[in-house]
C-alpha positions as a Markdown table, in Angstrom:
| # | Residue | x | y | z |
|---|---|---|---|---|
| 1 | Unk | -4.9 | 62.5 | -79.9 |
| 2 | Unk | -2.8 | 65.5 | -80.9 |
| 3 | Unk | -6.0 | 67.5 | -81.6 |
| 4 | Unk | -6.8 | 67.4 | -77.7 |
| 5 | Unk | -6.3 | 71.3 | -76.3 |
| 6 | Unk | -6.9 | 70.9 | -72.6 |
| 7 | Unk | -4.6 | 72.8 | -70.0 |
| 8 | Unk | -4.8 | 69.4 | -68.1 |
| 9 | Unk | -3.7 | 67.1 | -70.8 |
| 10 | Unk | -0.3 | 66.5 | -72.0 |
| 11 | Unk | -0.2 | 68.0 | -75.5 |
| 12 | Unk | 1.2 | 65.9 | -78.1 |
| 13 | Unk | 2.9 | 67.2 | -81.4 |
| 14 | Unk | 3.9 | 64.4 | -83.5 |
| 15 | Unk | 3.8 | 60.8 | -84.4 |
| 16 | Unk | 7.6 | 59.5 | -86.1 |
| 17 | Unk | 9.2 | 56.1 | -86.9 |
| 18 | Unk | 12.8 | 56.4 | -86.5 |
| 19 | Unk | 15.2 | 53.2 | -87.7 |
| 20 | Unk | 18.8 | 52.5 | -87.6 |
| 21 | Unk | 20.7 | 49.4 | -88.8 |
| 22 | Unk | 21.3 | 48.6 | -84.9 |
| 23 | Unk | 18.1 | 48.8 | -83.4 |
| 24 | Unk | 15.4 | 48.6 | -86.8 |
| 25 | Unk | 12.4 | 50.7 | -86.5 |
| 26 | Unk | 11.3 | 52.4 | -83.8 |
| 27 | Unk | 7.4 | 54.2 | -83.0 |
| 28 | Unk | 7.8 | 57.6 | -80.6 |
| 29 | Unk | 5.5 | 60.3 | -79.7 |
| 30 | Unk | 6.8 | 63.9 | -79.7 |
| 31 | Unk | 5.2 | 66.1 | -76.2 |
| 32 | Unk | 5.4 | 68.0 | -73.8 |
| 33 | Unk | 7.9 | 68.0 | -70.9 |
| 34 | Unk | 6.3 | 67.8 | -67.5 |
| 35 | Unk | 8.4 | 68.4 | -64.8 |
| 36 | Unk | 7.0 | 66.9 | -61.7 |
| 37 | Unk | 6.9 | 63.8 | -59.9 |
| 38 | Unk | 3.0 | 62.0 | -60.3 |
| 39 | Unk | -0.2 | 61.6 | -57.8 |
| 40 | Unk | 1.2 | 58.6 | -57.1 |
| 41 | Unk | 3.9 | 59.7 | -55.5 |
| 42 | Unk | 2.3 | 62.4 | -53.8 |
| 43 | Unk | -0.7 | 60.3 | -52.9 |
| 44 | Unk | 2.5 | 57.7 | -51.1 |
| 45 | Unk | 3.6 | 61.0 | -49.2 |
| 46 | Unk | 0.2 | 62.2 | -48.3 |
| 47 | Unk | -3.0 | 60.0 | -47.6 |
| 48 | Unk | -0.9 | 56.7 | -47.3 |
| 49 | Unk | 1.2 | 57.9 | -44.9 |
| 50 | Unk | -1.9 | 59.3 | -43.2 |
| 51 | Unk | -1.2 | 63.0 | -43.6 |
| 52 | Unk | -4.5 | 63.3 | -45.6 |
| 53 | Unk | -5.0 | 66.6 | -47.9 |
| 54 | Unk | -7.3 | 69.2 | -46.2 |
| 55 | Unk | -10.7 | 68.8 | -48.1 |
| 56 | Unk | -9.9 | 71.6 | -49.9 |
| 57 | Unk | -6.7 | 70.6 | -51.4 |
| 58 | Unk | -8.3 | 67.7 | -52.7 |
| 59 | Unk | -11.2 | 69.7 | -55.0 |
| 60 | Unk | -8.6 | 72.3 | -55.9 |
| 61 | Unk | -6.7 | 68.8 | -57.3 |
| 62 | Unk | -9.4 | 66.9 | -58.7 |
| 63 | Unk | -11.5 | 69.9 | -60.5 |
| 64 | Unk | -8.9 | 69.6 | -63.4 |
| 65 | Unk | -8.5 | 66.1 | -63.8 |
| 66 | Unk | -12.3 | 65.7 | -63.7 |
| 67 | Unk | -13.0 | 68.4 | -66.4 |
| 68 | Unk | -9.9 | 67.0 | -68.5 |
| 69 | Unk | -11.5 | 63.6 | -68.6 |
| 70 | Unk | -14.7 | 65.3 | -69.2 |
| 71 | Unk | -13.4 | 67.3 | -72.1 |
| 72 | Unk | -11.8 | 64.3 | -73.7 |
| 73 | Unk | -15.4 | 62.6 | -73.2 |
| 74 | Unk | -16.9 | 64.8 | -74.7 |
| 75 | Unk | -14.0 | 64.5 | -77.5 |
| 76 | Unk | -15.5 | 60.9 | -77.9 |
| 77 | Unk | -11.9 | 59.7 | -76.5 |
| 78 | Unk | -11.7 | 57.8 | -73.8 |
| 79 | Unk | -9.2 | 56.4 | -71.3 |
| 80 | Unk | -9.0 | 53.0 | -70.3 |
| 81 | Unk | -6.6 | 53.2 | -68.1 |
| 82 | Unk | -6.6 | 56.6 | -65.6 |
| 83 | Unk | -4.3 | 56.5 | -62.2 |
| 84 | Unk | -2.2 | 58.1 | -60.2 |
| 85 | Unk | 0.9 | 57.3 | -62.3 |
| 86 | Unk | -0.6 | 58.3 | -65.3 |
| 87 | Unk | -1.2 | 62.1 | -64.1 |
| 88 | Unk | 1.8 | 64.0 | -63.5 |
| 89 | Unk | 1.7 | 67.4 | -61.1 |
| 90 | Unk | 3.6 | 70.5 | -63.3 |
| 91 | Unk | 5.6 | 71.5 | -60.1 |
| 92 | Unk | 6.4 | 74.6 | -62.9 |
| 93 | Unk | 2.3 | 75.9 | -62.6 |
| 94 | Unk | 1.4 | 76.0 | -59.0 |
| 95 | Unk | -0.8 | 79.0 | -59.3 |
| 96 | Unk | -4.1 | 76.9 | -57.7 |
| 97 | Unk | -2.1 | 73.5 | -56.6 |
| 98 | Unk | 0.9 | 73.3 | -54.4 |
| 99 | Unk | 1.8 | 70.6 | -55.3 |
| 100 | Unk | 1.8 | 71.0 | -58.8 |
| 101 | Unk | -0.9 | 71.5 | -61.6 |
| 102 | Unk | -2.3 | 68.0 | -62.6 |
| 103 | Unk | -1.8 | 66.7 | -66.1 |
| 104 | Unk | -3.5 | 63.9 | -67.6 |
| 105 | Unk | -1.0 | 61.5 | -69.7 |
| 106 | Unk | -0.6 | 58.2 | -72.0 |
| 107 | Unk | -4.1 | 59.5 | -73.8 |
| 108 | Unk | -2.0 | 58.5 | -77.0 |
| 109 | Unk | -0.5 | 54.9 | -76.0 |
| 110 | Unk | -3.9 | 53.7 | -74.6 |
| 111 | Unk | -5.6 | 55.3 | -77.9 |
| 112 | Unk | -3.2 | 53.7 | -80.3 |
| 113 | Unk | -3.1 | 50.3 | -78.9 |
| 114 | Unk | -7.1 | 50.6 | -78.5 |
| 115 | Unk | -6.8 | 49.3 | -75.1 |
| 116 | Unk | -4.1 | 49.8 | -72.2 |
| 117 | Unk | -3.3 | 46.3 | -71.8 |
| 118 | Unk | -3.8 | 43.2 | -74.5 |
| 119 | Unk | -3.6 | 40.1 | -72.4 |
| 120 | Unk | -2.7 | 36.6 | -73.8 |
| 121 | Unk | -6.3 | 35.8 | -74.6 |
| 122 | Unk | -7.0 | 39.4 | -76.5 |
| 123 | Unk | -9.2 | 40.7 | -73.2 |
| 124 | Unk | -9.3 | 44.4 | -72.9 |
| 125 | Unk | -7.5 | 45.3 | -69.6 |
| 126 | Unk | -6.6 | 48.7 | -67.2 |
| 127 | Unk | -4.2 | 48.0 | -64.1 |
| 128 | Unk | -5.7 | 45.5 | -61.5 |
| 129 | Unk | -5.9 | 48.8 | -58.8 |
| 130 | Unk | -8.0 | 50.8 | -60.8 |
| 131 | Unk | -9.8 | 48.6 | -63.3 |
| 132 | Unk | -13.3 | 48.9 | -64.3 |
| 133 | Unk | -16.2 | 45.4 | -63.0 |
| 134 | Unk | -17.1 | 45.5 | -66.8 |
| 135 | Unk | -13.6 | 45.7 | -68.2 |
| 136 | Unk | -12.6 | 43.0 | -65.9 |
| 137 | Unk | -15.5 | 41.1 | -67.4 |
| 138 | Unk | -14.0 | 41.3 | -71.1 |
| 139 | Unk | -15.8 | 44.8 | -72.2 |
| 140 | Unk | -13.6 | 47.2 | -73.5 |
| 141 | Unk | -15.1 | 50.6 | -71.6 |
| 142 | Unk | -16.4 | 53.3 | -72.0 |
| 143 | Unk | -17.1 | 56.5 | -70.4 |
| 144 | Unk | -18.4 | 55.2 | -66.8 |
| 145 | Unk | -15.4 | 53.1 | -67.0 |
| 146 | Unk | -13.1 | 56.2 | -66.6 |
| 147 | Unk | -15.4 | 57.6 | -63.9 |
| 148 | Unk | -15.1 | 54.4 | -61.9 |
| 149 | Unk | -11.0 | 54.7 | -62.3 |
| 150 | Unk | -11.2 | 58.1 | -61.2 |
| 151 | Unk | -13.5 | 56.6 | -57.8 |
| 152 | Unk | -10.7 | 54.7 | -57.5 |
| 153 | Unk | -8.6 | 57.5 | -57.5 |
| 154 | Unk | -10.6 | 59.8 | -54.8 |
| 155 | Unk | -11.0 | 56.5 | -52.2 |
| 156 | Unk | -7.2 | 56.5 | -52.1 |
| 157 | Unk | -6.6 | 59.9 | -51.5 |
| 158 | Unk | -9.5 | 60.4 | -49.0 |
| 159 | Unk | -9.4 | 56.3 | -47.5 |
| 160 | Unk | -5.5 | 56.5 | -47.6 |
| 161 | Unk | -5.3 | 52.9 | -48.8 |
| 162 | Unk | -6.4 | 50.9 | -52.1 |
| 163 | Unk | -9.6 | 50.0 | -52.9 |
| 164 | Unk | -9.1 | 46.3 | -53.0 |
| 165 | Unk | -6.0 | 44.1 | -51.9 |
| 166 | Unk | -4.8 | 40.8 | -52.9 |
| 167 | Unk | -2.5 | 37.8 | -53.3 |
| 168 | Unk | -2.7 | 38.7 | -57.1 |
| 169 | Unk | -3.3 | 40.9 | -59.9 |
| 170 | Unk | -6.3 | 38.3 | -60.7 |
| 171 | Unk | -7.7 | 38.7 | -57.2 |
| 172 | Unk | -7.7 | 41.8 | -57.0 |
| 173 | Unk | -10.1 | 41.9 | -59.9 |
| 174 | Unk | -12.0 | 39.7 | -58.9 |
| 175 | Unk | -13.1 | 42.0 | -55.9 |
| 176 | Unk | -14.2 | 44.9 | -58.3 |
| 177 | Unk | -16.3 | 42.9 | -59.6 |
| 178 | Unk | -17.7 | 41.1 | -56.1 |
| 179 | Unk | -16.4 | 42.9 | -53.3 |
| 180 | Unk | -18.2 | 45.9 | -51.6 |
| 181 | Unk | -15.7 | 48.6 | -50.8 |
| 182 | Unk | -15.5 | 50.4 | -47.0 |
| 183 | Unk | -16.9 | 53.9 | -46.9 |
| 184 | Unk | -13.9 | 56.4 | -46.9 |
| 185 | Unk | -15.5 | 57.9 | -43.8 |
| 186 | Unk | -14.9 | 54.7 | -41.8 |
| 187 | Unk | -10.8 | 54.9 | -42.2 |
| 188 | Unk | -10.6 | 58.9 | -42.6 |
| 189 | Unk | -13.2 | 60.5 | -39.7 |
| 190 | Unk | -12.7 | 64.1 | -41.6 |
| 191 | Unk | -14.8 | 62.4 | -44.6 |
| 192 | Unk | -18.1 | 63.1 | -45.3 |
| 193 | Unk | -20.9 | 61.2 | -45.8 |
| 194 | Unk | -21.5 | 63.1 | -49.0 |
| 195 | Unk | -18.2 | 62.6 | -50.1 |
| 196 | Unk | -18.6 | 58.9 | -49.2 |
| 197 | Unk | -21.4 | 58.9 | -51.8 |
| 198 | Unk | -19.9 | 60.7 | -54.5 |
| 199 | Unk | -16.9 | 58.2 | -54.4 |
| 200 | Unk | -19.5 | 54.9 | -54.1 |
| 201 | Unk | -21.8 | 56.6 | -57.3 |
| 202 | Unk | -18.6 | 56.2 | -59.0 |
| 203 | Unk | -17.7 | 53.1 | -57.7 |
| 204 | Unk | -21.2 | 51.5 | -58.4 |
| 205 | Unk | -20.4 | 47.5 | -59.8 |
| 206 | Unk | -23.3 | 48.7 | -62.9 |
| 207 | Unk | -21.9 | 51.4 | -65.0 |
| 208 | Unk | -25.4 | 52.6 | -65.1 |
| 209 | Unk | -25.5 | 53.4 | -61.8 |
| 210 | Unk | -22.5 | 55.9 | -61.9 |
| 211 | Unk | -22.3 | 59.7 | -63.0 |
């Protein structure tokens, strides 16, 4: 993980295990600091309070995160588990984003574990908002997998709501895997209909069928 050099993903230095006769052994990561809030919270502020990001704004935004996931692709790393609260804006580089320069995080706590959740039953597992069909289904991901989280990612901030809503975590997957999401364009009228099918290629149930 530390030999990732991408200005759009958290760099990280060092791997220690501290202990003390209090508290035993302890595992930390040494990176570094972001100062910023996350697109989560500016995605709250924004698009789900239905003061949606010019078109514009959201390219200048998602041009980095897209070529950092790319770059760690091409890295053979992947993901598992992209969102909103795992990319923090730098609100110290605002040269091309306003709101902050995005930076992709938790690379090394998704890598280490070797998924970003471990479930009772061993199943290889994202957050229920932004989880992969095949993941839900037990696969552990792979590159698609990270395109369809960062779908996920673009319906929100162009449908300003979720994807899916349920009851439950568990119904809420259920619907990636069986529901059939409503074009962007039909909540937000200043989306496209290309833009509605860049963000249903990479929402496509069959990881074939996406970029």
């Amino acid at each position: 993980i530390a030999a990732l050099r991408h200005p759009n993903i958290v760099q990280v230095y060092d791997f220690q295990v501290s202990s003390s006769e209090e508290d035993g052994p302890m595992a930390y990561m040494v990176m570094d600091y972001i100062e910023g809030s996350t697109l989560a919270d500016y995605i709250r502020r924004t698009s789900y309070a239905h003061n949606f990001p010019t078109n514009e704004e959201i390219v200048r935004l998602f041009t980095p995160i897209s070529l950092a996931i790319d770059y760690a692709h091409r890295q053979r790393m992947i993901h598992r588990d992209i969102k909103p609260a795992n990319i923090l804006l730098d609100t110290r580089n605002t040269l091309h984003n306003a709101m902050g320069e995005p930076i992709l995080t938790d690379f090394g706590i998704v890598k280490m574990l070797g998924t970003a959740t471990i479930t009772s039953t061993g199943t290889s597992m994202g957050t229920p908002l932004y989880i992969s069909p095949e993941q839900v289904q037990g696969q552990p991901g792979n590159e698609r997998s990270d395109i369809y989280s960062l779908g996920v990612m673009l319906y929100e901030i162009c449908a300003g709501q979720s994807l899916y809503r349920g009851d439950s975590p568990y119904a809420i997957m259920a619907q990636h895997v069986t529901g059939q999401p409503i074009p962007p364009s039909q909540l937000n009228v200043h989306i496209s209909p290309e833009v509605d099918a860049v963000i249903l290629c990479c929402l496509a149930k069959d990881p074939l069928a996406r970029f």
